[in-house]
Tab-separated table of C-alpha atoms in Angstrom:
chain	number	residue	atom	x	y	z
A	284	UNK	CA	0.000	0.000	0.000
A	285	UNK	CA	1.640	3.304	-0.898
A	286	UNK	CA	1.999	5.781	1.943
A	287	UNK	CA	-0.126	8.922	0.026
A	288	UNK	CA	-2.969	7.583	-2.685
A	289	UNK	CA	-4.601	9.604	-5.439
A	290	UNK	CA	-6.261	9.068	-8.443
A	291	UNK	CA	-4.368	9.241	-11.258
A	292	UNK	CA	-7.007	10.416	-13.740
A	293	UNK	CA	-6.961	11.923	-16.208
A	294	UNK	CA	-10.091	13.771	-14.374
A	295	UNK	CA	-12.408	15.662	-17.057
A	296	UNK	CA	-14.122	18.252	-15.986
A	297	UNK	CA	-16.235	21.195	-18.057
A	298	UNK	CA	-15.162	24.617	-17.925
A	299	UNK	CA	-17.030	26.400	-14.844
A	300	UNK	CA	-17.812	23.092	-12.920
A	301	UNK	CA	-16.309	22.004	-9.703
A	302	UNK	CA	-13.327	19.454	-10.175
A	303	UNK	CA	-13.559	17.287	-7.147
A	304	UNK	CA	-9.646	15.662	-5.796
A	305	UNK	CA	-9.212	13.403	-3.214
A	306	UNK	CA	-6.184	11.736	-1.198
A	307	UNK	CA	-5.922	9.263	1.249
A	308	UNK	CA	-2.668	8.898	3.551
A	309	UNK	CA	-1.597	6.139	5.733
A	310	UNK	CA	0.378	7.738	8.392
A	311	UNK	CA	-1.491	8.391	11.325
A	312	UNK	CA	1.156	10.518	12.170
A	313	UNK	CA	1.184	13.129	9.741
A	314	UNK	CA	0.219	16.957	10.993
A	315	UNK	CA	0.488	18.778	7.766
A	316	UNK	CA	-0.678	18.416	4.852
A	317	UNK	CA	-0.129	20.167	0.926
A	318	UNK	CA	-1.439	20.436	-2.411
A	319	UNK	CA	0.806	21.572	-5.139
A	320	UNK	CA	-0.302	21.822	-8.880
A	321	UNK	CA	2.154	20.859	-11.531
A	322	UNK	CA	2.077	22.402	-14.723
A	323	UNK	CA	3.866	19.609	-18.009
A	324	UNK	CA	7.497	20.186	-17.567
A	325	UNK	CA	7.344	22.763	-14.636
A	326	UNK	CA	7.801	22.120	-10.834
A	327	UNK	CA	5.126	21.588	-8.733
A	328	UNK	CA	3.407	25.488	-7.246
A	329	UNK	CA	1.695	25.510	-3.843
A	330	UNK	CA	-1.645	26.095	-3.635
A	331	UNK	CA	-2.964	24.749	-0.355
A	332	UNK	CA	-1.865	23.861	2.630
A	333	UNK	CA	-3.967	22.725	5.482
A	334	UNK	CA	-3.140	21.444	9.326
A	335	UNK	CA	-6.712	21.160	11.186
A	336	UNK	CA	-9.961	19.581	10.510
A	337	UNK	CA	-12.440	20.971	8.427
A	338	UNK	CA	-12.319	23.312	5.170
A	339	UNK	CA	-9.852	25.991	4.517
A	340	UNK	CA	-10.945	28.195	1.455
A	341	UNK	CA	-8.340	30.391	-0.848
A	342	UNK	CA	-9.768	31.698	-3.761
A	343	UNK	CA	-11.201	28.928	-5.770
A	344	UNK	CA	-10.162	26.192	-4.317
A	345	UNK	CA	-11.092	24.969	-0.871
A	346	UNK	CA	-8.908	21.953	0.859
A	347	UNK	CA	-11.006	19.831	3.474
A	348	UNK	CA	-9.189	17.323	6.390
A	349	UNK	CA	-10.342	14.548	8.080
A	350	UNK	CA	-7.816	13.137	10.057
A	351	UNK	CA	-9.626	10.570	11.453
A	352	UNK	CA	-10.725	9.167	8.036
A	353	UNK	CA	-6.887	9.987	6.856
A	354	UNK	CA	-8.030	11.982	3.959
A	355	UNK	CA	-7.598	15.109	2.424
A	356	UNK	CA	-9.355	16.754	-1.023
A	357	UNK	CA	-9.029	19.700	-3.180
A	358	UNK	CA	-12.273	21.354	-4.160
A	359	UNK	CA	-11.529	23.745	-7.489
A	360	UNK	CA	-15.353	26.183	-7.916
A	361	UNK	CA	-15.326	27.477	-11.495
A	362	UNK	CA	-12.775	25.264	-12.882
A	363	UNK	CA	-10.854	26.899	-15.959
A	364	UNK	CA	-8.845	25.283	-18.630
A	365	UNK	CA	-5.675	27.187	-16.820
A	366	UNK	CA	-6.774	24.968	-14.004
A	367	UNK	CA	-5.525	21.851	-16.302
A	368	UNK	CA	-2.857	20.224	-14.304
A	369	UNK	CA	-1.210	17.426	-12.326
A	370	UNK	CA	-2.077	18.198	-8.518
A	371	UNK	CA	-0.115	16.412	-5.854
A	372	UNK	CA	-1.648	15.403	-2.867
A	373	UNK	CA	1.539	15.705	-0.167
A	374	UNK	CA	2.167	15.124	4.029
A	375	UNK	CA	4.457	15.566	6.430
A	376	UNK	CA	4.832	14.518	9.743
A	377	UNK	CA	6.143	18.152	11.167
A	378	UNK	CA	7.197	21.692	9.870
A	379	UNK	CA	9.931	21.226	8.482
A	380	UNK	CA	10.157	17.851	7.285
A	381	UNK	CA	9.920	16.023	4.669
A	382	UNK	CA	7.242	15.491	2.562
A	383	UNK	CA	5.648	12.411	1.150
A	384	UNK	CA	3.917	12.636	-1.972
A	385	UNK	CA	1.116	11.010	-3.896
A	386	UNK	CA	1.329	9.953	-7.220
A	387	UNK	CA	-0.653	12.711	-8.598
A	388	UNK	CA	-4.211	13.396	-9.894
A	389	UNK	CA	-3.972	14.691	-13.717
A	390	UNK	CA	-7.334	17.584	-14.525
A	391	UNK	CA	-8.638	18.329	-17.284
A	392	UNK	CA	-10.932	21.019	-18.132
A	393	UNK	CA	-13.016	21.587	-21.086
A	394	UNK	CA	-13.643	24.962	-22.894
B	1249	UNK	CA	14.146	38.623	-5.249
B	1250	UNK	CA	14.204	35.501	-3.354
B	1251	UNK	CA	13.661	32.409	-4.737
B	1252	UNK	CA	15.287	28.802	-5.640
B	1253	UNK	CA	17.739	28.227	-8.264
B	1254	UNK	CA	18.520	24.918	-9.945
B	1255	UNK	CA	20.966	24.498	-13.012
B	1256	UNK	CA	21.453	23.553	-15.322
B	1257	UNK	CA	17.756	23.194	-16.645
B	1258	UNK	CA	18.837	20.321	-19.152
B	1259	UNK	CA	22.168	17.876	-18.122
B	1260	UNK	CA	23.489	14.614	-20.405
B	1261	UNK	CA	25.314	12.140	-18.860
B	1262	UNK	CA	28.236	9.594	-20.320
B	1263	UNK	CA	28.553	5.978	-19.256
B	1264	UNK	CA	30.174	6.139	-16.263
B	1265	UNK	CA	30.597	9.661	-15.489
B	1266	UNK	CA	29.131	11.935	-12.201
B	1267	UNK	CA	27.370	14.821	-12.894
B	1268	UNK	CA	26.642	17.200	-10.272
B	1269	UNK	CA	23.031	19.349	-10.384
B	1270	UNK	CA	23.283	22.397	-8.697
B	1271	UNK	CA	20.424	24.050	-6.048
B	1272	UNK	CA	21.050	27.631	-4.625
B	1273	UNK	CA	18.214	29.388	-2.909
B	1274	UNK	CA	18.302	32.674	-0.790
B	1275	UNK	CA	14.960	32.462	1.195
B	1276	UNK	CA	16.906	32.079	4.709
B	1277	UNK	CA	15.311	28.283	4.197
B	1278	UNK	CA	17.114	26.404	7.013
B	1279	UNK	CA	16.240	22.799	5.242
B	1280	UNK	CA	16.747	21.894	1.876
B	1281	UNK	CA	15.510	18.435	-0.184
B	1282	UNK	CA	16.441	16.631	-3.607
B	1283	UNK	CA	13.585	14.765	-5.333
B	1284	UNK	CA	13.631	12.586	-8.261
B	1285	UNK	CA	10.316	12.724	-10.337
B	1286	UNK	CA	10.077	9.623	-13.364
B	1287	UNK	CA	7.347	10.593	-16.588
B	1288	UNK	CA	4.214	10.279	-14.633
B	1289	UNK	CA	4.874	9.354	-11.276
B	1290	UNK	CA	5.070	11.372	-7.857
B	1291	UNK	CA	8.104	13.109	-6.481
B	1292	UNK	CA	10.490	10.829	-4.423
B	1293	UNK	CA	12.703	11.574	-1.988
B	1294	UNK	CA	16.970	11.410	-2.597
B	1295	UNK	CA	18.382	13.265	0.343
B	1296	UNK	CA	17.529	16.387	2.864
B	1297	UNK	CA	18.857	18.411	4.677
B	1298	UNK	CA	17.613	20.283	7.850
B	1299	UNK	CA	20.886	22.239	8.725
B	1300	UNK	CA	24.473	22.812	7.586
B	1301	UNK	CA	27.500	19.831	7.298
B	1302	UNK	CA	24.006	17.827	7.673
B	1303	UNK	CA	22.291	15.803	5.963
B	1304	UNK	CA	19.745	12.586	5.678
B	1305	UNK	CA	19.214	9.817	3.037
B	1306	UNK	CA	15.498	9.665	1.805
B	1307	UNK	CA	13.812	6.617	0.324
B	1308	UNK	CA	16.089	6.084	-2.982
B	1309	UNK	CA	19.663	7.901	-2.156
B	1310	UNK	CA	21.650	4.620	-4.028
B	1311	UNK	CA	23.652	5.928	-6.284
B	1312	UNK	CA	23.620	9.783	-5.265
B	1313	UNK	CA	25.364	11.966	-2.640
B	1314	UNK	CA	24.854	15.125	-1.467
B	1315	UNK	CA	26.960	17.818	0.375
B	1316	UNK	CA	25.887	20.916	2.875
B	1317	UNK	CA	28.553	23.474	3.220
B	1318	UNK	CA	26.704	26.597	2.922
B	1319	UNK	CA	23.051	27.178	4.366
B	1320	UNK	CA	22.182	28.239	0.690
B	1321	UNK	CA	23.605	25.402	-1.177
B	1322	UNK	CA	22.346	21.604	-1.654
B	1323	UNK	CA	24.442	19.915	-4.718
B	1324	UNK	CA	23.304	16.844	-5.798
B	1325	UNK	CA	26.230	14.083	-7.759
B	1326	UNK	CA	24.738	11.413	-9.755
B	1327	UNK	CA	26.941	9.138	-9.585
B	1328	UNK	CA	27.905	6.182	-12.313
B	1329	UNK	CA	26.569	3.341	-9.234
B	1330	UNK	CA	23.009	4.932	-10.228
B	1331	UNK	CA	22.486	3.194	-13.625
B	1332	UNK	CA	19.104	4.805	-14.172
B	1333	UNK	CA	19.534	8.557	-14.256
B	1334	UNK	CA	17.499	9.833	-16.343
B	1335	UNK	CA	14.662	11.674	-14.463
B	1336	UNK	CA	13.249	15.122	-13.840
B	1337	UNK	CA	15.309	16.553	-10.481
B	1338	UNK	CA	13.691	18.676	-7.863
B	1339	UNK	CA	15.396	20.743	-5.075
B	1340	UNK	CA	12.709	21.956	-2.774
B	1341	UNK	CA	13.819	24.171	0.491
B	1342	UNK	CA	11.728	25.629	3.734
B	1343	UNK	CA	12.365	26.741	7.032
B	1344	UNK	CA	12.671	24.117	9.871
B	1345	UNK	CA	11.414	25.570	13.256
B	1346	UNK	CA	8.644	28.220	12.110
B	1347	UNK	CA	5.699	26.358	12.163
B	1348	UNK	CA	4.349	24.710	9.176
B	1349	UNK	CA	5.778	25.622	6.323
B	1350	UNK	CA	5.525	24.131	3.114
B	1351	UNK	CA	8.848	23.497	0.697
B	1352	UNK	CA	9.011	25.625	-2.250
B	1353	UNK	CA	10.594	24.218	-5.686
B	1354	UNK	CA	13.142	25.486	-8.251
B	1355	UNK	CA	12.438	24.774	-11.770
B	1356	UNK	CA	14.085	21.437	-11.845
B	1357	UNK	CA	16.848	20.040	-13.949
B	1358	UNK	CA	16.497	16.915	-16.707
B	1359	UNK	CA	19.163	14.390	-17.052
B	1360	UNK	CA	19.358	12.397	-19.622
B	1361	UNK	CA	22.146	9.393	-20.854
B	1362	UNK	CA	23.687	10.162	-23.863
């Protein structure tokens, strides 16, 4: 079993819908929690971070934690073709430390 | 302004040879990370680095090392025991004791055999 699961899509999704991610981890240990969005050939960009229950909200995208279901997803409102992407699903255990990382969710939205 | 600096972007290695892949950044970042990332996977972790002269293998440091002279530097050698190189490389950075702070990225660095 691999320590961060997503997805791998590709995920369609129509221009203005909501693209729906999700991520399950396996270490009960983990306190922090990231979503990065890789462009083809670029490095992945943060977008979200979240540390507590519940729903955080930036913009567009809202992430939501459950820590007792180990689980983690990436809400994206009015998704855009700009918005098509590899996200990565990441944890760590503590500030500072290393990451692990999911395999990746690939989106794809539709004009 | 501050940011992370990997070079070179492209890097072709020979049978046999090291290469070194550079990673500079000058955010004050006390840690520093190399990841390997293969054509559709996740990133994977090489080798970190929370302070200076140290450092910490990750989950697939065979066939790399890694030095940590200078808080802003993290060079990574592939070395000729790694005999699949050819990946997308990733230096990532962040501060260690300030809460939780994500790692930022540089803009990676290809190697390819020749």
């Amino acid at each position: 079993q691999k320590e961060v699961e997503q997805n791998s899509g590709p995920l369609s999704v129509p221009e203005g819908a909501i693209a729906s991610l999700n991520c399950t981890y396996s270490d009960r240990g983990s306190q922090s929690f990231f979503w990065y969005r890789q462009y083809s050939g670029k490095s992945p960009e943060l977008i979200m971070s979240i540390y507590s229950n519940g729903d955080k909200e930036d913009g567009r995208f809202t992430a939501q934690l459950n820590k007792a279901s180990q689980y983690v997803s990436l809400l994206i409102r009015d998704s855009q073709p700009s918005d098509s992407a590899t996200y990565l699903c990441a944890c760590s255990r503590a500030a500072g430390n290393k990451l692990t990382f999911g395999g990746g969710t690939r989106v794809l939205v539709k004009p | 302004d501050g940011g992370i600096t990997q070079s070179p972007k492209y890097l072709f290695r020979k049978e046999g040879q090291n290469v070194t892949l550079s990673c500079e950044q000058n955010l004050n970042h006390d840690a520093m990370y190399w990841y390997r990332q293969d054509p559709g996977q996740g990133l994977r972790l090489i080798y970190y680095s929370q302070i200076v002269n140290d450092f910490q293998k990750g989950d697939i440091a065979e066939g790399y090392s890694v030095s940590r002279e200078k808080k802003e530097s993290f060079p990574l050698t592939v070395t000729s025991a790694q005999k699949n190189p050819t990946a997308f490389y990733l230096c990532a950075s962040s501060f260690r004791d300030r809460g939780s702070q994500p790692q930022h990225f540089g803009d990676g660095t290809r190697l390819s055999i020749l």
